[in-house]
Coordinates of C-alpha atoms and ligand atoms in Angstrom, one line a residue:
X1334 CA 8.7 7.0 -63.1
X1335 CA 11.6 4.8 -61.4
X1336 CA 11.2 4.6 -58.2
X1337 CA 15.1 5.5 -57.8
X1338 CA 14.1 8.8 -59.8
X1339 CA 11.3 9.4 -57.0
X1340 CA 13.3 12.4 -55.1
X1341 CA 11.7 14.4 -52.5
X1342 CA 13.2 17.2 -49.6
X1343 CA 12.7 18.7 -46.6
X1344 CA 14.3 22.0 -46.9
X1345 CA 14.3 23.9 -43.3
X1346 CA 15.3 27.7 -43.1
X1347 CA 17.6 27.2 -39.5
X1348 CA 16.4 30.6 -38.0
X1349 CA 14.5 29.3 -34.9
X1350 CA 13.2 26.2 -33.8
X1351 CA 11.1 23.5 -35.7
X1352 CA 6.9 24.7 -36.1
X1353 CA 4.9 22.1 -36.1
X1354 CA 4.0 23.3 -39.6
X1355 CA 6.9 23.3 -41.0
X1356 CA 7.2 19.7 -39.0
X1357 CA 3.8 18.7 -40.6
X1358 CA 6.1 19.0 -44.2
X1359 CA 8.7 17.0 -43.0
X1360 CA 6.6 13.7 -41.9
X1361 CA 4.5 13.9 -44.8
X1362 CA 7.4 13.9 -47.5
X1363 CA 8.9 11.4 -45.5
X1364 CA 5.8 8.8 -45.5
X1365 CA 5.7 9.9 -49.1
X1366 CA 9.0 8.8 -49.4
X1367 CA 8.9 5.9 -47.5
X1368 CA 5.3 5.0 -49.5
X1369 CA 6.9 5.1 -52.7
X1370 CA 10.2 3.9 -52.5
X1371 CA 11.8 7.5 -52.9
X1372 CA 14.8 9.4 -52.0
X1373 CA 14.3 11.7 -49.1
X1374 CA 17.1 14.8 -48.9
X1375 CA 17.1 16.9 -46.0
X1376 CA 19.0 20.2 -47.0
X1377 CA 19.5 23.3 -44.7
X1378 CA 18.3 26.7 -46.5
X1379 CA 20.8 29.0 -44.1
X1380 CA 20.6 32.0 -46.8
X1381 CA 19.6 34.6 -44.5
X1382 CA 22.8 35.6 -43.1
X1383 CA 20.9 37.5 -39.9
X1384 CA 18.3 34.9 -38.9
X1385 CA 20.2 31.6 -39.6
X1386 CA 22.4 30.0 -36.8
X1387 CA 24.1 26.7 -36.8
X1388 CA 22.2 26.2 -33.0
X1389 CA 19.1 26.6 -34.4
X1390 CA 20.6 23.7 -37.9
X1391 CA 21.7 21.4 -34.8
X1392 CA 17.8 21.7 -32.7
X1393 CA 16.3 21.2 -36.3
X1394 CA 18.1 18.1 -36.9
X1395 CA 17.5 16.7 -33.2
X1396 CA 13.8 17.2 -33.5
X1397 CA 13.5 15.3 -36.7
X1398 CA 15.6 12.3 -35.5
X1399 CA 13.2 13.0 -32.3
X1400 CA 10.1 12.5 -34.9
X1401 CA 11.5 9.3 -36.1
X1402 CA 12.6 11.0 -39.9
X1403 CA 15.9 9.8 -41.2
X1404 CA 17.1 11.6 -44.2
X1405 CA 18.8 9.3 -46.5
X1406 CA 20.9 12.4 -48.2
X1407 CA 21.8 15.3 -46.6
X1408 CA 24.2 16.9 -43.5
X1409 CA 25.8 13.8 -42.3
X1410 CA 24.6 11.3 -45.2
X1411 CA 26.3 13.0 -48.1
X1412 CA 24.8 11.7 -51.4
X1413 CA 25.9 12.7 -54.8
X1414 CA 24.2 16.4 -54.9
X1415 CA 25.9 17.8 -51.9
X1416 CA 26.9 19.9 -49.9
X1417 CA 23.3 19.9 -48.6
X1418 CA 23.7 23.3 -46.9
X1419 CA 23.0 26.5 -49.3
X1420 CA 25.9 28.1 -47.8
X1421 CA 28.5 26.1 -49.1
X1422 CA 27.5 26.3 -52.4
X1423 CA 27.6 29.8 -53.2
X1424 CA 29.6 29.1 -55.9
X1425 CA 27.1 26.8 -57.7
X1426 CA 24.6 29.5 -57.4
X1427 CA 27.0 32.2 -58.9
X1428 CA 27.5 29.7 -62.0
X1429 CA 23.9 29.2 -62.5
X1430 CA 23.4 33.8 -62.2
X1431 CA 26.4 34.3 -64.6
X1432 CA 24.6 32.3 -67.3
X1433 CA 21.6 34.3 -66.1
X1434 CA 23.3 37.9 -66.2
X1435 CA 25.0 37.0 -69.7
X1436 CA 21.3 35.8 -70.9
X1437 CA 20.2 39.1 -69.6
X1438 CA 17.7 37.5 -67.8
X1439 CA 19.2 38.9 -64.7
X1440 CA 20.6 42.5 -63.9
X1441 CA 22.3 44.4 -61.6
X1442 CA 20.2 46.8 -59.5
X1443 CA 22.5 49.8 -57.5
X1444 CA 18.8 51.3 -56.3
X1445 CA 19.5 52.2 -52.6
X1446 CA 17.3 50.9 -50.0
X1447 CA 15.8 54.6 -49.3
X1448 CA 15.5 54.9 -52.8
X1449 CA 13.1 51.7 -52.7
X1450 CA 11.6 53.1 -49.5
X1451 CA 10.7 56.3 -50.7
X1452 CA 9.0 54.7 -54.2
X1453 CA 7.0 52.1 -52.0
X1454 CA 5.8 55.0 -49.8
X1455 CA 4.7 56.9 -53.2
X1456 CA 3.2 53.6 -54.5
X1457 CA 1.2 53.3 -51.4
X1458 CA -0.1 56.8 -51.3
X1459 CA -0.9 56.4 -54.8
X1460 CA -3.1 53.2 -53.9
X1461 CA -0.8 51.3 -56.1
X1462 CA 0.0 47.3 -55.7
X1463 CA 4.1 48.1 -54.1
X1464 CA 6.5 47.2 -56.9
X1465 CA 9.8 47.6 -58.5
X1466 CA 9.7 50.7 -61.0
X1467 CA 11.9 49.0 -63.0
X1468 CA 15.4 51.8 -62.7
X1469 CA 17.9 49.8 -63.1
X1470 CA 16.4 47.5 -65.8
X1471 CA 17.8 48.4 -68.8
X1472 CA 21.5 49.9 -67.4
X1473 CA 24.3 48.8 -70.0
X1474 CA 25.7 45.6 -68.9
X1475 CA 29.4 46.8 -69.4
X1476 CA 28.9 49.6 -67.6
X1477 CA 27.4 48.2 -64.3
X1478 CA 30.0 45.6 -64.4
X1479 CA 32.2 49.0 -64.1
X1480 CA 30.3 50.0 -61.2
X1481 CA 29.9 46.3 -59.7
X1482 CA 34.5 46.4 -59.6
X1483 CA 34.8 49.9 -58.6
X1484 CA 32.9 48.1 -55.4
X1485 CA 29.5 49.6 -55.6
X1486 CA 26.8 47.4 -53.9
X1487 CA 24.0 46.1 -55.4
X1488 CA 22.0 43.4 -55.8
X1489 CA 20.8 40.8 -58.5
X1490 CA 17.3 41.0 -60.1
X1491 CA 15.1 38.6 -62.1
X1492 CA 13.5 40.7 -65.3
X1493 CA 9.8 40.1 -65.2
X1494 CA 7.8 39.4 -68.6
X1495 CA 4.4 40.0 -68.5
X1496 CA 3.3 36.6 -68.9
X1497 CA 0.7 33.8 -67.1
X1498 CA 2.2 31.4 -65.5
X1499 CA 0.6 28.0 -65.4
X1500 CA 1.6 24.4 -63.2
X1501 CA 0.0 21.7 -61.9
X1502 CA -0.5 21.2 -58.4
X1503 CA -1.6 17.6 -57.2
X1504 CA -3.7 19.1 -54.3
X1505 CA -5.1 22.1 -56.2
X1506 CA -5.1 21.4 -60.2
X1507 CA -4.1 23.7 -62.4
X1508 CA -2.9 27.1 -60.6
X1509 CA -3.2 30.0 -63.1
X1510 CA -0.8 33.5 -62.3
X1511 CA -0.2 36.5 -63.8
X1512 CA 3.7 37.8 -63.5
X1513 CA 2.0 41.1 -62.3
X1514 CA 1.1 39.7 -58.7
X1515 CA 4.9 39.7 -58.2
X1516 CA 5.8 42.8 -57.1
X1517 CA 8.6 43.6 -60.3
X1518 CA 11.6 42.4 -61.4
X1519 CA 12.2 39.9 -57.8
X1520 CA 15.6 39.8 -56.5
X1521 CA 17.5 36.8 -57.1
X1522 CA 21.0 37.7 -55.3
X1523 CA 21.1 40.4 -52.1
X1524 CA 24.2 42.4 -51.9
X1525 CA 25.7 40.2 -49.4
X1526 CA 26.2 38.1 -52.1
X1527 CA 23.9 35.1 -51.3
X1528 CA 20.9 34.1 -53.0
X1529 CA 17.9 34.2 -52.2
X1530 CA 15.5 31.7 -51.5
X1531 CA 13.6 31.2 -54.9
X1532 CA 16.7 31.5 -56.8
X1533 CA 18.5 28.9 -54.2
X1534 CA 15.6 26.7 -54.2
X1535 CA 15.5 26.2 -58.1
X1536 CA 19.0 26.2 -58.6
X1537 CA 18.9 23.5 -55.6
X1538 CA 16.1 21.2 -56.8
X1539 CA 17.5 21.2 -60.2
X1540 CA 20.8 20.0 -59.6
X1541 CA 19.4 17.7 -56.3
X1542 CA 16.7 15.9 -59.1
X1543 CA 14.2 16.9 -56.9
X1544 CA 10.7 15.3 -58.4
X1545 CA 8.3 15.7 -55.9
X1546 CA 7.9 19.3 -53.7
X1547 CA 5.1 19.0 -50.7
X1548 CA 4.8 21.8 -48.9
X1549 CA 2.6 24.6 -47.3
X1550 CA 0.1 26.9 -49.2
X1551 CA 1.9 30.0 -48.3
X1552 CA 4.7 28.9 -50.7
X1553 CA 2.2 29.4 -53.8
X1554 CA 3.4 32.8 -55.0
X1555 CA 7.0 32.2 -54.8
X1556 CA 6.3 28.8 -57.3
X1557 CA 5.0 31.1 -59.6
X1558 CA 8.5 32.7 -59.6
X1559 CA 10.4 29.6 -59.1
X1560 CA 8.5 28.5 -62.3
X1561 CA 10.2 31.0 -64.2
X1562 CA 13.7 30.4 -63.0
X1563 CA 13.1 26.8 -63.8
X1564 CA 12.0 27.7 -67.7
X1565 CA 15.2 29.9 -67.8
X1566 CA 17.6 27.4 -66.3
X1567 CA 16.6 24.5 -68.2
X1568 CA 15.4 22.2 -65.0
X1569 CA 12.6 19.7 -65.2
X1570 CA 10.3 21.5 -63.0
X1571 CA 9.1 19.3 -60.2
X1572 CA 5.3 18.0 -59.6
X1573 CA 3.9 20.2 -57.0
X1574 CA 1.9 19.3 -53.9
X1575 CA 1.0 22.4 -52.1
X1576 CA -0.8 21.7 -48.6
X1577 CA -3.5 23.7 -46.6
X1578 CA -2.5 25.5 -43.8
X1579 CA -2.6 25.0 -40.4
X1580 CA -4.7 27.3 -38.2
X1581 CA -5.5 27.6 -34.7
X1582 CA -8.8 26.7 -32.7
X1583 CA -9.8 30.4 -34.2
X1584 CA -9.1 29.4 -37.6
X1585 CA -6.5 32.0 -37.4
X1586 CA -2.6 31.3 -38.3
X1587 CA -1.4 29.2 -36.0
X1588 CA 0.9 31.0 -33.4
X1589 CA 2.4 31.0 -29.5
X1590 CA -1.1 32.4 -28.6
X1591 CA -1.9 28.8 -29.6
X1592 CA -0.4 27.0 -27.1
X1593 CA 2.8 24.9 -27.7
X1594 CA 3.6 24.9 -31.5
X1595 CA 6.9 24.1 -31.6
X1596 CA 8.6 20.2 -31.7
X1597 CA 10.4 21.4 -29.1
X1598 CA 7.7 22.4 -26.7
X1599 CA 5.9 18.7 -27.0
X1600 CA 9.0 16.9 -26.4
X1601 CA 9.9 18.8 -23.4
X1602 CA 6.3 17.6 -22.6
X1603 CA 7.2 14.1 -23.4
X1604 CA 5.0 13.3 -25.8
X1605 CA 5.6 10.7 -27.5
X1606 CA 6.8 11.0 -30.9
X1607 CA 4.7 9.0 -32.6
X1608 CA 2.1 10.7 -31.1
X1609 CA 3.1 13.7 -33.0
X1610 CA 4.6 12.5 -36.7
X1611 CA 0.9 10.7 -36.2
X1612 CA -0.9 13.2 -35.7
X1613 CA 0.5 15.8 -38.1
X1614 CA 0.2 13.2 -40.8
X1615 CA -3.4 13.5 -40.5
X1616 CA -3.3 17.4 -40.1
X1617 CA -2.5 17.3 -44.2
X1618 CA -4.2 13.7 -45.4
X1619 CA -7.0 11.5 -44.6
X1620 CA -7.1 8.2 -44.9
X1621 CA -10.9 8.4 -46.1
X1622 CA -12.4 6.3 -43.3
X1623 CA -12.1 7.1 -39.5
X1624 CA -9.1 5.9 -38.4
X1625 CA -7.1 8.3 -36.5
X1626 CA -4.3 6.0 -34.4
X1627 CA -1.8 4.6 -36.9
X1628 CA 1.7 3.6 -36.6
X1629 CA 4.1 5.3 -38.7
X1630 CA 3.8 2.0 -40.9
X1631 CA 0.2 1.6 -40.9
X1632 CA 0.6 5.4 -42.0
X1633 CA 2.5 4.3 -44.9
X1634 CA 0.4 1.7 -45.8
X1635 CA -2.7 3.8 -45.9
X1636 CA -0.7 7.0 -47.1
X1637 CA -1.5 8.4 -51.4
X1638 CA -0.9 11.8 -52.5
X1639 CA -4.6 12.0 -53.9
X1640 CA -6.1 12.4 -50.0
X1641 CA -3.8 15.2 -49.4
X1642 CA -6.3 17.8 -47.9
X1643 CA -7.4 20.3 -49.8
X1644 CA -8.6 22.6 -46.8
X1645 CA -7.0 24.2 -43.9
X1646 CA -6.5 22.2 -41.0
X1647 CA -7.2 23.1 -37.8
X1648 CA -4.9 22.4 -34.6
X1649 CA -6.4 20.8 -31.9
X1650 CA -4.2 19.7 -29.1
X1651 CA -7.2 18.2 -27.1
X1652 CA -6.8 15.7 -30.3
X1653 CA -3.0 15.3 -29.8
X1654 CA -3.6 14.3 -26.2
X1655 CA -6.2 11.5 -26.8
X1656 CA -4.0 10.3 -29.8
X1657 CA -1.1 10.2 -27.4
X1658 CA -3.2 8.8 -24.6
X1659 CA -3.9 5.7 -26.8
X1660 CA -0.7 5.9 -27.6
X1661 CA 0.2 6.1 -24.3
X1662 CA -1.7 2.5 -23.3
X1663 CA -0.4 0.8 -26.4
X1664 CA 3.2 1.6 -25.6
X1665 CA 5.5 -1.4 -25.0
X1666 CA 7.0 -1.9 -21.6
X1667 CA 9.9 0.0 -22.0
X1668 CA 8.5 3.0 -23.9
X1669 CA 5.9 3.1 -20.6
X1670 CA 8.8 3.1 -18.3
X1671 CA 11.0 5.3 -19.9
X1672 CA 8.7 8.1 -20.4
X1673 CA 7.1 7.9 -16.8
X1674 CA 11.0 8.4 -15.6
X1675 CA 11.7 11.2 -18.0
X1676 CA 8.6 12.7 -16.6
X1677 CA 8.7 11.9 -12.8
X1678 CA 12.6 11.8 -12.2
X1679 CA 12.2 14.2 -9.5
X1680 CA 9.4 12.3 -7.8
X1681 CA 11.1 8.9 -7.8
X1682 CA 14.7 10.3 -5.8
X1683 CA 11.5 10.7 -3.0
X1684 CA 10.4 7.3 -3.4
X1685 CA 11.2 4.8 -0.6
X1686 CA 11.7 1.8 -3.5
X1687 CA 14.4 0.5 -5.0
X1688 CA 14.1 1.3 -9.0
X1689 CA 12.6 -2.4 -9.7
X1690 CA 10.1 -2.2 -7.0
X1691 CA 8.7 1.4 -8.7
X1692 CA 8.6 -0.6 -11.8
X1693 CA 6.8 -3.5 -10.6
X1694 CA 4.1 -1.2 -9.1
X1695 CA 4.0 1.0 -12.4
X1696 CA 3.3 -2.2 -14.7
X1697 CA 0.2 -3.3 -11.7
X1698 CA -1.4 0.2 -12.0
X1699 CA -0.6 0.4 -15.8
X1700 CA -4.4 -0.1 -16.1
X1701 CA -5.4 2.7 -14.6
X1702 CA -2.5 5.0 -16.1
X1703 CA -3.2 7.1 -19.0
X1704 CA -0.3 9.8 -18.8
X1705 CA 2.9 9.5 -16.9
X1706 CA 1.7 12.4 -14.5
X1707 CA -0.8 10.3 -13.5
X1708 CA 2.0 7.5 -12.8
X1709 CA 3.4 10.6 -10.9
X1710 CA 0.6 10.8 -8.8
X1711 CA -0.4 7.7 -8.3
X1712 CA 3.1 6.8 -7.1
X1713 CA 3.2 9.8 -4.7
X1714 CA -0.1 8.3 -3.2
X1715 CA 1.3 4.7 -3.0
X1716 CA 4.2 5.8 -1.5
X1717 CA 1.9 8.5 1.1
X1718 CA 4.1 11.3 0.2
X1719 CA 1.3 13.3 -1.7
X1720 CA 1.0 16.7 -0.6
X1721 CA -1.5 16.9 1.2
X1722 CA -3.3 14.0 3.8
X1723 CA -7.2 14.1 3.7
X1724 CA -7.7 11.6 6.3
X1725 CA -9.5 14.4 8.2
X1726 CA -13.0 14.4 5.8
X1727 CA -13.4 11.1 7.1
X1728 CA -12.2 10.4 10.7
X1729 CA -15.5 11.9 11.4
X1730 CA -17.4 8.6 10.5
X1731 CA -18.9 6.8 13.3
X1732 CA -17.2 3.7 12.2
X1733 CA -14.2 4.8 11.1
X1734 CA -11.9 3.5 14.3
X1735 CA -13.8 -0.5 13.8
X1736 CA -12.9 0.1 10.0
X1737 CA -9.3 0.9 10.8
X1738 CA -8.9 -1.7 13.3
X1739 CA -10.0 -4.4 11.0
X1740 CA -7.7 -3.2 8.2
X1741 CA -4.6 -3.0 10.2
X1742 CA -5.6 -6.5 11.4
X1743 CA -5.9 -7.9 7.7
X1744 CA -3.0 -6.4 6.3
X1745 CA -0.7 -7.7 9.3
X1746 CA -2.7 -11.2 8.6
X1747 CA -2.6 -11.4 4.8
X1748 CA -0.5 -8.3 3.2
X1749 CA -1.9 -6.9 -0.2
X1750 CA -2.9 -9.8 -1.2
X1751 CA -6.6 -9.6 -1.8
X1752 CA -8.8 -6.3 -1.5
X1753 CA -12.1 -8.1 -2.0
X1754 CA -11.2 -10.4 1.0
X1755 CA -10.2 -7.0 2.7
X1756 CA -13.6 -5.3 1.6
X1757 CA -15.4 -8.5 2.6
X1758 CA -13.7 -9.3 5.8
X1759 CA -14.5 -5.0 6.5
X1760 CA -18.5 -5.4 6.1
X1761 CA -18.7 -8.8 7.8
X1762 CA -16.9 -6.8 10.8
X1763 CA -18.0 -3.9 11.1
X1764 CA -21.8 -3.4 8.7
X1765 CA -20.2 -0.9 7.3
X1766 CA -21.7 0.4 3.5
X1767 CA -22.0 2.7 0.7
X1768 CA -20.1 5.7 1.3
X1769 CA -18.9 5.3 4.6
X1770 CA -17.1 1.8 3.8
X1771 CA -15.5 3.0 0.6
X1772 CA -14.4 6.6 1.8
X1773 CA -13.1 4.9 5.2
X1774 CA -10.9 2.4 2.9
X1775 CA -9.8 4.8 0.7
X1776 CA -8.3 6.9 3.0
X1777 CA -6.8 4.5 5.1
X1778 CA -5.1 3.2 2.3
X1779 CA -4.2 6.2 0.4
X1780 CA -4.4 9.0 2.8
X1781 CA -6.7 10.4 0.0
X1782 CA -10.3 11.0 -0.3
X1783 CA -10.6 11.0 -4.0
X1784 CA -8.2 8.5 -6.4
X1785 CA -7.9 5.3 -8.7
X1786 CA -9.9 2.2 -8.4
X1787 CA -8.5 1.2 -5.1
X1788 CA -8.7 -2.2 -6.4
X1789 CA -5.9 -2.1 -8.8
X1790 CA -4.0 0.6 -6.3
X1791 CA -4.0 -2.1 -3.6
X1792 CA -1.6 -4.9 -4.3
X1793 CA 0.9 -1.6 -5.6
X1794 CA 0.4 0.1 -1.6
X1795 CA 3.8 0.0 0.4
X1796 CA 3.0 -2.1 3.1
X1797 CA 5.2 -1.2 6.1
X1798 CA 3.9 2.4 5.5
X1799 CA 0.4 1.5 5.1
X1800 CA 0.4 -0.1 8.5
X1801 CA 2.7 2.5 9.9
X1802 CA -0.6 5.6 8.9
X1803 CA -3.1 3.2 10.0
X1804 CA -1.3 2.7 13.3
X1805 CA -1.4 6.1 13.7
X1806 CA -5.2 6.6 12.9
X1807 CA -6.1 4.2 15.2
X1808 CA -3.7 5.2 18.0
X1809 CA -4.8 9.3 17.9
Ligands
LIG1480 N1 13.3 27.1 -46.6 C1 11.9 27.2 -47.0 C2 11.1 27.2 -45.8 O1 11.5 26.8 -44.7 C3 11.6 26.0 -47.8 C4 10.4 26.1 -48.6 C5 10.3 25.0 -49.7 O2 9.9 23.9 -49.3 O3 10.6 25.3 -50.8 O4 10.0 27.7 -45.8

């Protein structure tokens, strides 16, 4: 296949915000795309008239430019196959279920929603699988066209062979289903006049040259029907990759009882999002080795479609904080900066530094920083406005006033200039060890009895303060 025929979408339903399974299908058709030199289309499924809202189209988009995905055809990159939003193209749809109607493929059904209740109830008490009986099936064309002007609703169904259906699946082989498991003749068209989604879909691919569909397991069924509408509407049906699910730490479906499982929810966290595309990549592939940190272009590199994974995948956001740890450490300057701002911005109004001094004490402790609450904290100890002082474990030592006095000395001699000299200059003074030494220190310096290697804290300490506490200590 050329390349320029390699077309793959993302195809988000805008009634709530983006799950981080549904993000899971967006990153991996885009590193497929990006792998194999394909078209990706982004298209916004907004047929369900009561869930869909143009906030929740607008949050969808944002999270995905978040993520890092660009579509190269879809709402604001019109292509050739737009509009790339199913509600503005009703019209091709209708097209597409005239043929079908005149074909009688399709038919009008006038059954009433109680009337459909009532069967379903009977099928159920009967211990039968719930289905359509199949009423409206063989009305005369002509006359429901009567009924359809004089205004009565009704809606648009598929008519249902008894048949296998068969299609490959690059993750699964060949999948094998009997029209039966459908449920009856499936409704193409509701009586608000919109399609629904496996009508849309087909009709959608088809025209959009869609080659290449990844996405979740639970879509499996509605292939099978999509199959069908593809025979009958003369598309190339696509090659199929459908991907194991994503379940929680239960191996349950993944849900709010969870944790965060939106896109949403991490970036308010500010994770970073490479953190994320990163790790959801390998929530549906393997790179068949160990690696688990990869750029988004090492992902690329390493990415096929034959290491898709065959079984469920399990979220684990212990994982997603290590990977964004490492992340974290490997982050240029800037990305470090900017994301310990965005997370401390209330902290740093408190600080008693310009903005250039924080960041010249952020890039000294950047050692010792593995998540920008820790920068947080660390700050608010530099700067002695942590919450709470914890001088008092220690004041008791017997040589915790000598310790002091030969601190305040140094740092009024030499500044922050060298804590071994400090720690040196300390024992020589005072025989001061072990515990007692490093617990004195610590809290003179930080006002804290437990911390970060003081080491790499020191040269960051605000002087003037520093001196000011340990003036005090000694003073008391
Ligand atoms: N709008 C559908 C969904 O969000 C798309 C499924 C598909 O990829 O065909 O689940």
């Amino acid at each position: 296949m050329d390349q320029k025929d390699i077309r793959v979408r993302f195809a988000p339903s805008p009634t709530g915000t983006l799950h981080v399974g549904n993000a899971r299908t967006a990153v991996l058709n885009y590193v497929f795309a990006k792998k194999y030199g394909a078209t990706f289309v982004l298209r916004i499924e907004d047929t369900d008239r009561e869930r869909s809202t143009d906030e929740s189209t607008t949050g969808i988009l944002d999270d995905l430019r978040w993520l890092g995905i660009q579509w190269d055809e879809g709402p604001g990159a019109e292509g050739n196959y737009g509009p790339y939003e199913q509600s503005a193209r009703l019209d091709i749809y209708q097209k597409y279920l005239n043929q079908l109607i005149e074909e009688h493929i399709v038919y009008p059904c006038f059954c009433s929603a109680e009337e459909l209740d009532r069967v379903r109830t009977k099928q159920k008490e009967n211990k039968e699988r719930p289905r359509y009986p199949g009423t409206c099936r063989n009305l005369d064309l002509e006359a429901a066209k009567k009924r359809i002007d004089a205004g009565e609703p009704y809606v648009l169904r598929y008519k249902i062979r008894q048949e296998e259906i068969t299609f490959e699946d690059g993750v699964r082989g060949t999948v094998t289903m009997p029209t039966e498991m459908f449920g009856g003749d499936f409704v193409v068209q509701k009586s608000d006049g919109f399609p629904t989604y496996n009508f849309a879909v087909v009709v959608d691919d088809g025209l959009m040259k869609i080659s290449h569909v990844l996405r979740g397991e639970d879509h499996l069924a509605n292939t099978g029907k999509q199959v069908l509408l593809y025979r009958d509407l003369d598309f190339k049906t696509p090659k199929y990759f459908h991907m194991s699910m994503i379940l929680g730490s239960d191996r349950s479906k993944l849900s709010k009882r969870h944790g965060s499982t939106t896109v949403r929810e991490f970036k308010d966290k500010h994770l970073l999002p490479e953190s994320l595309f990163n790790y959801l990549c390998l929530l549906g592939w393997n790179p068949g080795d160990d690696r688990e940190i990869f750029s988004t272009e090492d992902l690329i590199e390493a990415f096929s479609v034959e290491r898709l994974n065959k079984s469920a995948a399990i979220f684990d956001p212990e994982k997603l904080r290590w990977i964004n740890e490492k992340k974290f450490a490997e982050a240029s300057e800037e990305t470090f900066l900017e994301t310990v701002h965005a997370v401390a911005q209330n902290e740093f109004e408190k600080l008693p530094w310009t903005k250039s001094e924080v960041h010249e004490k952020l890039l000294l402790l950047r050692p010792l920083i593995k998540t920008p609450e820790q920068a947080k904290e660390f700050l608010l100890i530099l700067s002695r406005e942590a919450e709470s002082d914890e001088s008092g474990a220690v004041t008791e030592f017997e040589k915790f006033l000598p310790i002091a006095n030969v601190v305040l000395q140094y740092l009024r001699d030499h500044g922050l200039s060298d804590f071994d000299a400090l720690k040196k200059s300390v024992q020589e003074q005072t025989a001061a060890k072990g515990k007692e030494l490093f617990q004195s220190l610590r809290v003179l310096l930080t006002g804290q009895v437990h911390g970060p290697d003081l080491g790499v804290l020191f040269p960051a300490l605000d002087l003037p303060k520093t001196i000011q506490k340990i003036t005090q200590y000694v003073e008391k």
